[in-house]
């Protein structure tokens, strides 16, 4: 949990210190890479760390990830300009990728199926606590100390986590392979290069350059070529980083697609709800953050109780109930009155957190339970990788939708010269004297319409997740009960082995 906390709090604690960082180091035009670079490094390294943990064990990968994250934190605190800080944030991300995937895999290793909802819910509380505490701690450190402390504060937490892991994490002994394990470094490099180009195109397209410009088309074309090359390399590799069985097995493929769709829809509340709260409801940044944070309160509670549902009706049906509820909640958002009260979206986010907790955890626990130890790291990493890629695609797609709707609504504005993108409009609305009362109301309604369309798009992503489960996921997940795991963990009594259990 301490190792997970390093990765969980990192994004939220940095966000509130951006003004101080830019004021000290400059680089206003590229500061978004503080987040994009970190996200890119985490995402593209997930498959590699998953395969390495299956090959060499979880503990060495987790220890290496913590050390790399702490080295990146020290370097970030010592950064002398924005370019150096972005580069060191990427180093942090290289460690963060090991933390995210490996911790989830270790949880499945250490706890039998019956106990996994409890430990996964505790891991969810780490993210929930970080979502609330991160902005507060970051703001206090940036305002009353120095922004460099937001990176140095990782050191004591990481040191304790490292000590506990080294001293107390004892993996069960496994028989040594007859031959020395081979690492598919060519495949790892191909996956890294493909993911880097694709995510760069998605993150910067429509922001740093237009979508139909040469940089966007060049990056997308190059990533497509590299993707084809990656497939060729992985087919020939003895131990591929992304093995073909990840997509040939219906259970894993359906969960990958469903979690990817969930990453897509998560962009609506996490990226656009704070903008809605500030620009339409007129809340401050902290209050807008709390409107979103209520989702993180109901999520772990719902996840912790989900086993009472899936032990009765199965993983697939439980996830379908959760995503069906999420679909209805997302469709309810455009029906909110204008301008409305802050508790209106807060209530929807509370319900959305409960629905997604009922969706995500049964799928993660279920898919981890269909593979043995030697495949669990790769499987977990593939699920998290698809979720991260879904978020990147969602940010690009819904950003284009929001800006398109906003531009269309501002064509008949009562004044000329209004900014044409959502970020610029939000900044302009922070100045009470920027527009007349009529123009301000028109701009707020335009933002309201733009966010409504984003939520409709998120509902479409929820429908895609349901479609993946309905058409691909087996009605009963083929559960594997390993010899060290109690047989009742699969919901049935019997000898260890593969069981087609509803639970």
Tab-separated table of C-alpha atoms in Angstrom:
chain	number	residue	atom	x	y	z
A	1	UNK	CA	0.000	0.000	0.000
A	2	UNK	CA	2.886	2.378	0.677
A	3	UNK	CA	4.416	1.512	-2.681
A	4	UNK	CA	1.085	2.161	-4.375
A	5	UNK	CA	0.791	5.468	-2.505
A	6	UNK	CA	3.954	6.733	-4.192
A	7	UNK	CA	2.357	6.391	-7.615
A	8	UNK	CA	-1.156	7.369	-6.512
A	9	UNK	CA	-0.332	10.696	-4.877
A	10	UNK	CA	2.192	11.771	-7.501
A	11	UNK	CA	-0.232	13.127	-10.092
A	12	UNK	CA	-2.511	14.999	-7.704
A	13	UNK	CA	0.220	16.544	-5.568
A	14	UNK	CA	2.032	18.009	-8.587
A	15	UNK	CA	-1.047	19.580	-10.183
A	16	UNK	CA	-1.586	22.241	-7.523
A	17	UNK	CA	2.065	23.367	-7.627
A	18	UNK	CA	2.183	24.063	-11.374
A	19	UNK	CA	1.947	27.898	-11.009
A	20	UNK	CA	4.915	27.953	-8.620
A	21	UNK	CA	6.930	25.558	-10.807
A	22	UNK	CA	6.304	27.621	-13.941
A	23	UNK	CA	7.060	30.830	-12.072
A	24	UNK	CA	10.418	29.452	-10.959
A	25	UNK	CA	11.539	27.452	-14.013
A	26	UNK	CA	9.528	28.996	-16.866
A	27	UNK	CA	8.346	26.750	-19.688
A	28	UNK	CA	4.648	27.679	-19.656
A	29	UNK	CA	4.142	26.324	-23.185
A	30	UNK	CA	5.417	22.835	-22.341
A	31	UNK	CA	4.435	22.376	-18.678
A	32	UNK	CA	1.684	19.882	-19.654
A	33	UNK	CA	4.506	17.411	-20.327
A	34	UNK	CA	5.026	17.223	-16.564
A	35	UNK	CA	1.937	15.016	-16.616
A	36	UNK	CA	2.035	13.666	-20.162
A	37	UNK	CA	5.643	12.491	-19.885
A	38	UNK	CA	4.964	10.700	-16.622
A	39	UNK	CA	1.783	9.071	-17.972
A	40	UNK	CA	3.561	7.998	-21.141
A	41	UNK	CA	6.409	6.342	-19.234
A	42	UNK	CA	4.015	4.513	-16.893
A	43	UNK	CA	1.826	3.242	-19.723
A	44	UNK	CA	4.456	1.969	-22.134
A	45	UNK	CA	6.433	0.151	-19.426
A	46	UNK	CA	3.469	-1.764	-17.936
A	47	UNK	CA	3.734	-4.724	-20.358
A	48	UNK	CA	7.498	-4.971	-19.826
A	49	UNK	CA	7.253	-5.024	-16.042
A	50	UNK	CA	4.420	-7.542	-16.182
A	51	UNK	CA	6.555	-9.943	-18.214
A	52	UNK	CA	9.626	-9.366	-16.048
A	53	UNK	CA	7.647	-10.118	-12.887
A	54	UNK	CA	6.424	-13.384	-14.409
A	55	UNK	CA	9.992	-14.287	-15.392
A	56	UNK	CA	12.073	-13.195	-12.393
A	57	UNK	CA	9.513	-12.718	-9.629
A	58	UNK	CA	7.528	-9.791	-8.247
A	59	UNK	CA	9.881	-8.699	-5.475
A	60	UNK	CA	12.916	-7.696	-7.575
A	61	UNK	CA	10.687	-5.786	-10.004
A	62	UNK	CA	8.906	-3.943	-7.180
A	63	UNK	CA	12.182	-3.106	-5.406
A	64	UNK	CA	13.693	-1.816	-8.654
A	65	UNK	CA	10.548	0.230	-9.328
A	66	UNK	CA	10.613	1.898	-5.902
A	67	UNK	CA	14.323	2.722	-6.217
A	68	UNK	CA	13.863	4.141	-9.727
A	69	UNK	CA	10.883	6.218	-8.586
A	70	UNK	CA	12.862	7.643	-5.662
A	71	UNK	CA	15.853	8.434	-7.884
A	72	UNK	CA	13.485	10.256	-10.230
A	73	UNK	CA	12.023	12.172	-7.274
A	74	UNK	CA	15.463	13.368	-6.153
A	75	UNK	CA	16.326	14.418	-9.696
A	76	UNK	CA	12.997	16.283	-10.028
A	77	UNK	CA	13.714	18.204	-6.837
A	78	UNK	CA	17.123	19.198	-8.245
A	79	UNK	CA	15.801	20.238	-11.693
A	80	UNK	CA	17.267	23.507	-12.993
A	81	UNK	CA	14.817	24.174	-15.844
A	82	UNK	CA	11.553	22.852	-17.248
A	83	UNK	CA	13.227	20.546	-19.779
A	84	UNK	CA	15.229	18.850	-17.018
A	85	UNK	CA	12.133	18.519	-14.823
A	86	UNK	CA	10.164	16.882	-17.660
A	87	UNK	CA	13.018	14.451	-18.328
A	88	UNK	CA	13.217	13.523	-14.642
A	89	UNK	CA	9.436	13.106	-14.470
A	90	UNK	CA	9.815	10.489	-17.196
A	91	UNK	CA	12.375	8.722	-14.974
A	92	UNK	CA	9.775	8.797	-12.195
A	93	UNK	CA	7.250	7.302	-14.597
A	94	UNK	CA	9.603	4.444	-15.437
A	95	UNK	CA	9.482	3.517	-11.750
A	96	UNK	CA	5.755	4.234	-11.471
A	97	UNK	CA	4.982	1.646	-14.140
A	98	UNK	CA	6.601	-1.051	-11.991
A	99	UNK	CA	4.666	0.092	-8.923
A	100	UNK	CA	1.197	0.101	-10.466
A	101	UNK	CA	1.270	-3.260	-12.188
A	102	UNK	CA	3.363	-5.220	-9.707
A	103	UNK	CA	1.427	-4.205	-6.587
A	104	UNK	CA	-1.842	-5.367	-8.161
A	105	UNK	CA	-0.207	-8.663	-9.130
A	106	UNK	CA	1.273	-9.234	-5.659
A	107	UNK	CA	-2.157	-8.682	-4.113
A	108	UNK	CA	-3.500	-11.546	-6.239
A	109	UNK	CA	-0.482	-13.724	-5.369
A	110	UNK	CA	-0.726	-13.267	-1.617
A	111	UNK	CA	-4.475	-13.491	-1.129
A	112	UNK	CA	-6.828	-16.281	-2.231
A	113	UNK	CA	-9.873	-15.398	-4.298
A	114	UNK	CA	-12.121	-15.154	-1.243
A	115	UNK	CA	-9.951	-12.443	0.338
A	116	UNK	CA	-8.965	-10.450	-2.754
A	117	UNK	CA	-11.884	-7.995	-2.645
A	118	UNK	CA	-10.764	-6.919	0.821
A	119	UNK	CA	-7.162	-6.199	-0.142
A	120	UNK	CA	-8.131	-4.668	-3.499
A	121	UNK	CA	-10.554	-2.366	-1.670
A	122	UNK	CA	-7.710	-1.292	0.619
A	123	UNK	CA	-5.588	-0.524	-2.424
A	124	UNK	CA	-8.523	1.499	-3.785
A	125	UNK	CA	-8.588	3.540	-0.576
A	126	UNK	CA	-4.985	4.523	-1.309
A	127	UNK	CA	-6.126	6.132	-4.555
A	128	UNK	CA	-9.149	7.686	-2.839
A	129	UNK	CA	-7.039	9.186	-0.060
A	130	UNK	CA	-4.473	10.445	-2.561
A	131	UNK	CA	-7.170	12.135	-4.647
A	132	UNK	CA	-8.251	14.166	-1.608
A	133	UNK	CA	-4.943	14.655	0.205
A	134	UNK	CA	-2.686	15.209	-2.809
A	135	UNK	CA	-3.975	18.645	-3.877
A	136	UNK	CA	-4.068	19.845	-0.266
A	137	UNK	CA	-0.527	18.705	0.544
A	138	UNK	CA	0.790	19.984	-2.785
A	139	UNK	CA	-0.820	23.374	-2.266
A	140	UNK	CA	0.545	23.696	1.278
A	141	UNK	CA	4.082	22.717	0.278
A	142	UNK	CA	4.089	24.998	-2.758
A	143	UNK	CA	2.580	27.910	-0.857
A	144	UNK	CA	4.441	27.741	2.458
A	145	UNK	CA	7.652	25.851	1.689
A	146	UNK	CA	9.013	25.218	-1.803
A	147	UNK	CA	7.628	23.275	-4.744
A	148	UNK	CA	10.674	20.984	-4.667
A	149	UNK	CA	9.342	19.450	-1.459
A	150	UNK	CA	6.461	17.829	-3.365
A	151	UNK	CA	9.096	15.466	-4.772
A	152	UNK	CA	11.286	15.177	-1.669
A	153	UNK	CA	8.291	14.085	0.411
A	154	UNK	CA	8.383	10.824	-1.559
A	155	UNK	CA	11.701	9.863	0.024
A	156	UNK	CA	10.579	8.939	3.571
A	157	UNK	CA	7.455	7.165	2.286
A	158	UNK	CA	9.471	5.292	-0.319
A	159	UNK	CA	12.203	4.391	2.156
A	160	UNK	CA	9.697	2.806	4.538
A	161	UNK	CA	7.984	0.997	1.664
A	162	UNK	CA	11.334	-0.297	0.408
A	163	UNK	CA	12.352	-1.507	3.873
A	164	UNK	CA	9.046	-3.298	4.417
A	165	UNK	CA	9.146	-4.979	1.010
A	166	UNK	CA	12.752	-6.138	1.366
A	167	UNK	CA	12.249	-7.378	4.899
A	168	UNK	CA	8.742	-8.830	4.873
A	169	UNK	CA	7.729	-9.773	1.317
A	170	UNK	CA	8.565	-13.460	0.922
A	171	UNK	CA	7.484	-14.988	-2.361
A	172	UNK	CA	6.859	-18.739	-2.416
A	173	UNK	CA	9.736	-20.678	-3.875
A	174	UNK	CA	9.240	-21.722	-7.482
A	175	UNK	CA	11.081	-24.454	-9.358
A	176	UNK	CA	13.952	-23.046	-11.369
A	177	UNK	CA	13.563	-23.355	-15.140
A	178	UNK	CA	15.826	-25.808	-16.938
A	179	UNK	CA	17.183	-23.026	-19.146
A	180	UNK	CA	18.035	-19.456	-18.314
A	181	UNK	CA	15.021	-17.163	-18.922
A	182	UNK	CA	15.300	-14.959	-21.995
A	183	UNK	CA	14.012	-11.402	-22.039
A	184	UNK	CA	12.488	-10.210	-25.300
A	185	UNK	CA	14.393	-6.916	-25.387
A	186	UNK	CA	13.624	-6.360	-29.071
A	187	UNK	CA	9.914	-6.703	-28.333
A	188	UNK	CA	10.218	-4.453	-25.284
A	189	UNK	CA	11.888	-1.744	-27.360
A	190	UNK	CA	9.244	-2.092	-30.094
A	191	UNK	CA	6.376	-1.859	-27.581
A	192	UNK	CA	8.015	1.147	-25.913
A	193	UNK	CA	8.574	2.965	-29.216
A	194	UNK	CA	5.064	2.228	-30.516
A	195	UNK	CA	3.386	3.327	-27.302
A	196	UNK	CA	5.522	6.443	-27.035
A	197	UNK	CA	4.693	7.666	-30.545
A	198	UNK	CA	0.986	6.820	-30.246
A	199	UNK	CA	0.543	8.470	-26.850
A	200	UNK	CA	2.526	11.530	-27.946
A	201	UNK	CA	0.205	11.895	-30.944
A	202	UNK	CA	-2.889	11.523	-28.735
A	203	UNK	CA	-1.695	13.843	-25.977
A	204	UNK	CA	-0.345	16.633	-28.187
A	205	UNK	CA	-2.803	16.391	-31.101
A	206	UNK	CA	-5.195	19.320	-31.057
A	207	UNK	CA	-3.080	21.015	-28.371
A	208	UNK	CA	0.472	21.577	-29.599
A	209	UNK	CA	-0.556	21.199	-33.257
A	210	UNK	CA	-3.791	20.600	-35.245
A	211	UNK	CA	-5.039	17.042	-35.699
A	212	UNK	CA	-4.636	17.093	-39.462
A	213	UNK	CA	-1.192	18.686	-39.371
A	214	UNK	CA	2.036	17.017	-40.460
A	215	UNK	CA	3.225	16.233	-36.879
A	216	UNK	CA	-0.038	14.460	-35.959
A	217	UNK	CA	-0.283	12.495	-39.195
A	218	UNK	CA	3.417	11.656	-39.076
A	219	UNK	CA	3.272	10.362	-35.497
A	220	UNK	CA	0.102	8.345	-36.109
A	221	UNK	CA	1.524	6.875	-39.308
A	222	UNK	CA	4.834	6.000	-37.658
A	223	UNK	CA	3.047	4.393	-34.696
A	224	UNK	CA	0.970	2.264	-37.102
A	225	UNK	CA	4.133	1.063	-38.874
A	226	UNK	CA	5.817	0.303	-35.540
A	227	UNK	CA	2.712	-1.526	-34.331
A	228	UNK	CA	2.885	-3.837	-37.354
A	229	UNK	CA	6.607	-4.364	-36.737
A	230	UNK	CA	5.885	-5.133	-33.068
A	231	UNK	CA	3.413	-7.853	-34.052
A	232	UNK	CA	6.036	-9.461	-36.304
A	233	UNK	CA	8.703	-9.329	-33.579
A	234	UNK	CA	6.390	-10.718	-30.893
A	235	UNK	CA	5.272	-13.612	-33.082
A	236	UNK	CA	8.872	-14.686	-33.560
A	237	UNK	CA	9.977	-14.191	-29.947
A	238	UNK	CA	10.375	-17.206	-27.692
A	239	UNK	CA	9.065	-15.256	-24.663
A	240	UNK	CA	7.203	-12.232	-26.078
A	241	UNK	CA	6.491	-9.174	-23.936
A	242	UNK	CA	2.855	-9.185	-25.095
A	243	UNK	CA	2.101	-12.842	-25.848
A	244	UNK	CA	-0.639	-13.725	-28.268
A	245	UNK	CA	-2.683	-15.617	-25.651
A	246	UNK	CA	-3.554	-12.279	-24.027
A	247	UNK	CA	-5.902	-11.663	-26.958
A	248	UNK	CA	-6.744	-15.255	-27.903
A	249	UNK	CA	-8.352	-16.062	-24.551
A	250	UNK	CA	-11.884	-14.717	-24.480
A	251	UNK	CA	-11.876	-13.851	-20.791
A	252	UNK	CA	-8.693	-11.771	-20.904
A	253	UNK	CA	-9.550	-10.114	-24.231
A	254	UNK	CA	-13.025	-9.114	-23.060
A	255	UNK	CA	-11.706	-7.670	-19.795
A	256	UNK	CA	-8.975	-5.772	-21.663
A	257	UNK	CA	-11.552	-4.186	-23.979
A	258	UNK	CA	-14.018	-3.480	-21.155
A	259	UNK	CA	-11.373	-1.826	-18.967
A	260	UNK	CA	-10.105	0.120	-21.984
A	261	UNK	CA	-13.643	1.462	-22.477
A	262	UNK	CA	-13.780	2.335	-18.784
A	263	UNK	CA	-10.553	4.322	-19.155
A	264	UNK	CA	-12.237	6.139	-22.032
A	265	UNK	CA	-15.314	7.128	-20.013
A	266	UNK	CA	-13.274	8.113	-16.936
A	267	UNK	CA	-12.019	11.158	-18.832
A	268	UNK	CA	-15.459	12.786	-18.478
A	269	UNK	CA	-15.478	13.085	-14.669
A	270	UNK	CA	-11.743	13.394	-14.041
A	271	UNK	CA	-10.899	15.952	-16.752
A	272	UNK	CA	-14.116	17.815	-17.568
A	273	UNK	CA	-16.085	17.825	-14.309
A	274	UNK	CA	-13.680	20.250	-12.550
A	275	UNK	CA	-13.992	22.574	-15.570
A	276	UNK	CA	-17.797	22.313	-15.364
A	277	UNK	CA	-17.758	23.000	-11.624
A	278	UNK	CA	-15.596	26.115	-11.997
A	279	UNK	CA	-16.992	27.574	-15.235
A	280	UNK	CA	-20.692	26.701	-14.916
A	281	UNK	CA	-21.258	26.414	-11.171
A	282	UNK	CA	-18.767	29.155	-10.299
A	283	UNK	CA	-16.867	27.129	-7.696
A	284	UNK	CA	-13.228	27.623	-6.753
A	285	UNK	CA	-10.558	25.055	-7.644
A	286	UNK	CA	-10.619	23.356	-4.227
A	287	UNK	CA	-14.424	23.117	-4.099
A	288	UNK	CA	-14.455	21.836	-7.691
A	289	UNK	CA	-11.968	19.152	-6.700
A	290	UNK	CA	-14.219	18.000	-3.862
A	291	UNK	CA	-17.179	17.643	-6.265
A	292	UNK	CA	-15.070	15.087	-8.091
A	293	UNK	CA	-13.521	13.492	-4.997
A	294	UNK	CA	-16.855	12.144	-3.717
A	295	UNK	CA	-16.545	9.505	-6.436
A	296	UNK	CA	-13.422	8.192	-4.716
A	297	UNK	CA	-15.373	7.779	-1.469
A	298	UNK	CA	-18.025	5.409	-2.806
A	299	UNK	CA	-15.698	3.493	-5.158
A	300	UNK	CA	-13.696	1.508	-2.534
A	301	UNK	CA	-16.815	0.833	-0.459
A	302	UNK	CA	-18.608	-0.605	-3.468
A	303	UNK	CA	-15.505	-2.584	-4.450
A	304	UNK	CA	-15.174	-4.054	-0.959
A	305	UNK	CA	-18.791	-5.247	-1.026
A	306	UNK	CA	-18.719	-6.522	-4.606
A	307	UNK	CA	-17.744	-10.050	-3.564
A	308	UNK	CA	-21.167	-10.471	-1.972
A	309	UNK	CA	-22.621	-9.944	-5.428
A	310	UNK	CA	-20.224	-11.863	-7.676
A	311	UNK	CA	-20.081	-14.846	-5.341
A	312	UNK	CA	-23.806	-15.186	-6.020
A	313	UNK	CA	-24.205	-14.257	-9.681
A	314	UNK	CA	-20.660	-14.338	-11.109
A	315	UNK	CA	-18.033	-11.872	-12.253
A	316	UNK	CA	-19.558	-11.103	-15.656
A	317	UNK	CA	-23.066	-10.343	-14.435
A	318	UNK	CA	-21.783	-8.208	-11.550
A	319	UNK	CA	-19.651	-6.129	-13.891
A	320	UNK	CA	-22.571	-5.765	-16.302
A	321	UNK	CA	-24.814	-4.486	-13.509
A	322	UNK	CA	-22.159	-1.956	-12.479
A	323	UNK	CA	-21.585	-0.676	-16.005
A	324	UNK	CA	-25.330	-0.548	-16.767
A	325	UNK	CA	-25.782	1.685	-13.726
A	326	UNK	CA	-22.819	3.822	-14.845
A	327	UNK	CA	-24.393	4.192	-18.294
A	328	UNK	CA	-27.632	5.531	-16.805
A	329	UNK	CA	-25.758	7.897	-14.473
A	330	UNK	CA	-23.682	9.325	-17.321
A	331	UNK	CA	-26.833	9.874	-19.388
A	332	UNK	CA	-28.419	11.675	-16.428
A	333	UNK	CA	-25.682	14.328	-16.337
A	334	UNK	CA	-26.950	16.282	-19.415
A	335	UNK	CA	-30.377	16.418	-17.723
A	336	UNK	CA	-29.058	18.458	-14.789
A	337	UNK	CA	-30.627	21.941	-14.567
A	338	UNK	CA	-28.640	24.999	-15.581
A	339	UNK	CA	-26.747	26.269	-13.664
A	340	UNK	CA	-27.842	23.933	-10.893
A	341	UNK	CA	-26.445	23.326	-7.417
A	342	UNK	CA	-23.058	21.761	-6.597
A	343	UNK	CA	-24.733	18.808	-4.912
A	344	UNK	CA	-26.354	17.762	-8.209
A	345	UNK	CA	-23.134	16.612	-9.964
A	346	UNK	CA	-21.671	15.538	-6.606
A	347	UNK	CA	-24.565	13.103	-6.096
A	348	UNK	CA	-24.109	11.704	-9.598
A	349	UNK	CA	-20.382	11.234	-8.980
A	350	UNK	CA	-21.106	9.464	-5.698
A	351	UNK	CA	-23.376	7.052	-7.565
A	352	UNK	CA	-20.881	6.717	-10.431
A	353	UNK	CA	-18.097	5.723	-8.035
A	354	UNK	CA	-20.313	3.005	-6.564
A	355	UNK	CA	-21.216	1.718	-10.035
A	356	UNK	CA	-17.619	1.627	-11.284
A	357	UNK	CA	-16.418	-0.073	-8.091
A	358	UNK	CA	-18.944	-2.807	-8.824
A	359	UNK	CA	-17.625	-3.003	-12.388
A	360	UNK	CA	-13.845	-2.800	-12.174
A	361	UNK	CA	-12.883	-4.909	-9.174
A	362	UNK	CA	-14.839	-8.061	-10.145
A	363	UNK	CA	-13.213	-7.989	-13.583
A	364	UNK	CA	-9.674	-7.534	-12.210
A	365	UNK	CA	-10.139	-10.192	-9.527
A	366	UNK	CA	-11.863	-12.484	-12.005
A	367	UNK	CA	-9.269	-12.246	-14.775
A	368	UNK	CA	-6.390	-12.681	-12.299
A	369	UNK	CA	-8.079	-15.845	-11.067
A	370	UNK	CA	-8.166	-17.420	-14.540
A	371	UNK	CA	-4.359	-17.631	-14.811
A	372	UNK	CA	-1.578	-19.165	-12.758
A	373	UNK	CA	1.375	-17.415	-11.130
A	374	UNK	CA	3.539	-17.564	-14.252
A	375	UNK	CA	0.981	-15.613	-16.310
A	376	UNK	CA	-0.559	-13.317	-13.700
A	377	UNK	CA	1.882	-10.423	-14.075
A	378	UNK	CA	1.451	-10.299	-17.847
A	379	UNK	CA	-2.328	-10.543	-17.537
A	380	UNK	CA	-2.576	-7.785	-14.919
A	381	UNK	CA	-0.262	-5.528	-16.910
A	382	UNK	CA	-2.319	-6.019	-20.086
A	383	UNK	CA	-5.486	-4.956	-18.263
A	384	UNK	CA	-3.871	-1.845	-16.765
A	385	UNK	CA	-2.200	-1.024	-20.085
A	386	UNK	CA	-5.536	-1.088	-21.927
A	387	UNK	CA	-7.117	1.110	-19.251
A	388	UNK	CA	-4.298	3.668	-19.552
A	389	UNK	CA	-4.465	3.697	-23.356
A	390	UNK	CA	-8.232	4.164	-23.103
A	391	UNK	CA	-7.703	7.239	-20.939
A	392	UNK	CA	-5.257	8.713	-23.444
A	393	UNK	CA	-7.633	8.101	-26.348
A	394	UNK	CA	-10.506	9.525	-24.319
A	395	UNK	CA	-8.615	12.702	-23.476
A	396	UNK	CA	-7.888	13.311	-27.162
A	397	UNK	CA	-11.328	12.321	-28.434
A	398	UNK	CA	-13.434	14.136	-25.861
A	399	UNK	CA	-11.170	17.177	-25.952
A	400	UNK	CA	-11.909	17.499	-29.653
A	401	UNK	CA	-15.643	17.001	-29.024
A	402	UNK	CA	-15.753	19.614	-26.259
A	403	UNK	CA	-13.841	22.231	-28.254
A	404	UNK	CA	-15.981	21.574	-31.345
A	405	UNK	CA	-19.260	22.020	-29.451
A	406	UNK	CA	-17.897	25.096	-27.670
A	407	UNK	CA	-16.807	26.745	-30.916
A	408	UNK	CA	-20.201	26.071	-32.520
A	409	UNK	CA	-22.089	27.541	-29.554
A	410	UNK	CA	-19.911	30.671	-29.466
A	411	UNK	CA	-20.562	31.564	-33.112
A	412	UNK	CA	-23.672	33.549	-32.161
A	413	UNK	CA	-22.219	35.046	-28.971
A	414	UNK	CA	-23.314	38.626	-28.094
A	415	UNK	CA	-19.680	39.789	-28.246
A	416	UNK	CA	-16.789	39.088	-30.593
A	417	UNK	CA	-13.290	37.901	-29.850
A	418	UNK	CA	-14.177	35.082	-27.453
A	419	UNK	CA	-11.575	32.310	-27.017
A	420	UNK	CA	-12.322	29.166	-28.981
A	421	UNK	CA	-11.097	26.370	-26.728
A	422	UNK	CA	-12.241	25.123	-23.339
A	423	UNK	CA	-9.067	25.918	-21.390
A	424	UNK	CA	-8.934	29.510	-22.625
A	425	UNK	CA	-12.631	30.046	-21.881
A	426	UNK	CA	-12.199	28.687	-18.356
A	427	UNK	CA	-9.314	31.067	-17.684
A	428	UNK	CA	-11.276	33.998	-19.101
A	429	UNK	CA	-14.274	33.259	-16.858
A	430	UNK	CA	-12.032	33.565	-13.798
A	431	UNK	CA	-11.883	37.339	-14.475
A	432	UNK	CA	-15.226	38.844	-13.350
A	433	UNK	CA	-14.817	41.855	-15.651
A	434	UNK	CA	-13.841	39.954	-18.784
A	435	UNK	CA	-17.352	39.851	-20.271
A	436	UNK	CA	-20.701	41.547	-19.899
A	437	UNK	CA	-23.414	39.726	-17.940
A	438	UNK	CA	-25.093	38.517	-21.146
A	439	UNK	CA	-21.819	37.336	-22.675
A	440	UNK	CA	-20.799	35.573	-19.454
A	441	UNK	CA	-24.101	33.688	-19.343
A	442	UNK	CA	-23.752	32.725	-23.000
A	443	UNK	CA	-20.206	31.417	-22.459
A	444	UNK	CA	-21.253	29.448	-19.376
A	445	UNK	CA	-24.092	27.844	-21.305
A	446	UNK	CA	-21.646	26.968	-24.080
A	447	UNK	CA	-19.344	25.254	-21.578
A	448	UNK	CA	-22.339	23.462	-20.083
A	449	UNK	CA	-23.318	22.150	-23.530
A	450	UNK	CA	-19.740	21.061	-24.308
A	451	UNK	CA	-19.461	19.048	-21.080
A	452	UNK	CA	-22.922	17.549	-21.657
A	453	UNK	CA	-21.765	16.170	-25.003
A	454	UNK	CA	-18.639	14.753	-23.356
A	455	UNK	CA	-20.817	12.864	-20.878
A	456	UNK	CA	-22.958	11.562	-23.728
A	457	UNK	CA	-19.748	10.313	-25.342
A	458	UNK	CA	-18.742	8.727	-22.024
A	459	UNK	CA	-22.094	6.943	-21.971
A	460	UNK	CA	-21.205	5.608	-25.428
A	461	UNK	CA	-17.948	4.248	-23.981
A	462	UNK	CA	-19.969	2.566	-21.215
A	463	UNK	CA	-22.101	0.938	-23.899
A	464	UNK	CA	-18.922	-0.350	-25.593
A	465	UNK	CA	-17.795	-1.895	-22.293
A	466	UNK	CA	-21.149	-3.652	-21.965
A	467	UNK	CA	-20.921	-4.849	-25.553
A	468	UNK	CA	-17.469	-6.356	-24.923
A	469	UNK	CA	-18.783	-8.281	-21.906
A	470	UNK	CA	-21.956	-9.439	-23.646
A	471	UNK	CA	-20.306	-10.622	-26.861
A	472	UNK	CA	-16.861	-11.820	-25.718
A	473	UNK	CA	-16.808	-12.632	-22.006
A	474	UNK	CA	-17.756	-16.211	-21.096
A	475	UNK	CA	-20.784	-16.554	-18.850
A	476	UNK	CA	-18.597	-18.315	-16.277
A	477	UNK	CA	-14.953	-17.333	-15.772
A	478	UNK	CA	-12.680	-20.434	-15.873
A	479	UNK	CA	-11.221	-20.116	-12.376
A	480	UNK	CA	-7.859	-21.709	-11.520
A	481	UNK	CA	-7.355	-22.761	-7.905
A	482	UNK	CA	-3.628	-23.065	-7.299
A	483	UNK	CA	-2.268	-25.687	-4.905
A	484	UNK	CA	-1.386	-23.075	-2.275
A	485	UNK	CA	-4.858	-21.543	-2.442
A	486	UNK	CA	-7.854	-22.821	-0.450
A	487	UNK	CA	-10.302	-24.556	-2.764
A	488	UNK	CA	-13.310	-22.726	-1.329
A	489	UNK	CA	-11.836	-19.480	-2.682
A	490	UNK	CA	-13.308	-20.334	-6.065
A	491	UNK	CA	-16.758	-20.600	-4.582
A	492	UNK	CA	-16.925	-24.409	-4.851
A	493	UNK	CA	-15.355	-27.326	-3.045
A	494	UNK	CA	-13.132	-29.783	-4.812
A	495	UNK	CA	-9.635	-30.551	-5.885
A	496	UNK	CA	-7.274	-27.804	-7.037
A	497	UNK	CA	-7.258	-27.072	-10.730
A	498	UNK	CA	-9.258	-25.222	-13.357
A	499	UNK	CA	-12.900	-24.822	-12.408
A	500	UNK	CA	-15.668	-23.299	-14.503
A	501	UNK	CA	-17.150	-21.558	-11.478
A	502	UNK	CA	-19.766	-18.831	-11.743
A	503	UNK	CA	-17.873	-16.924	-9.085
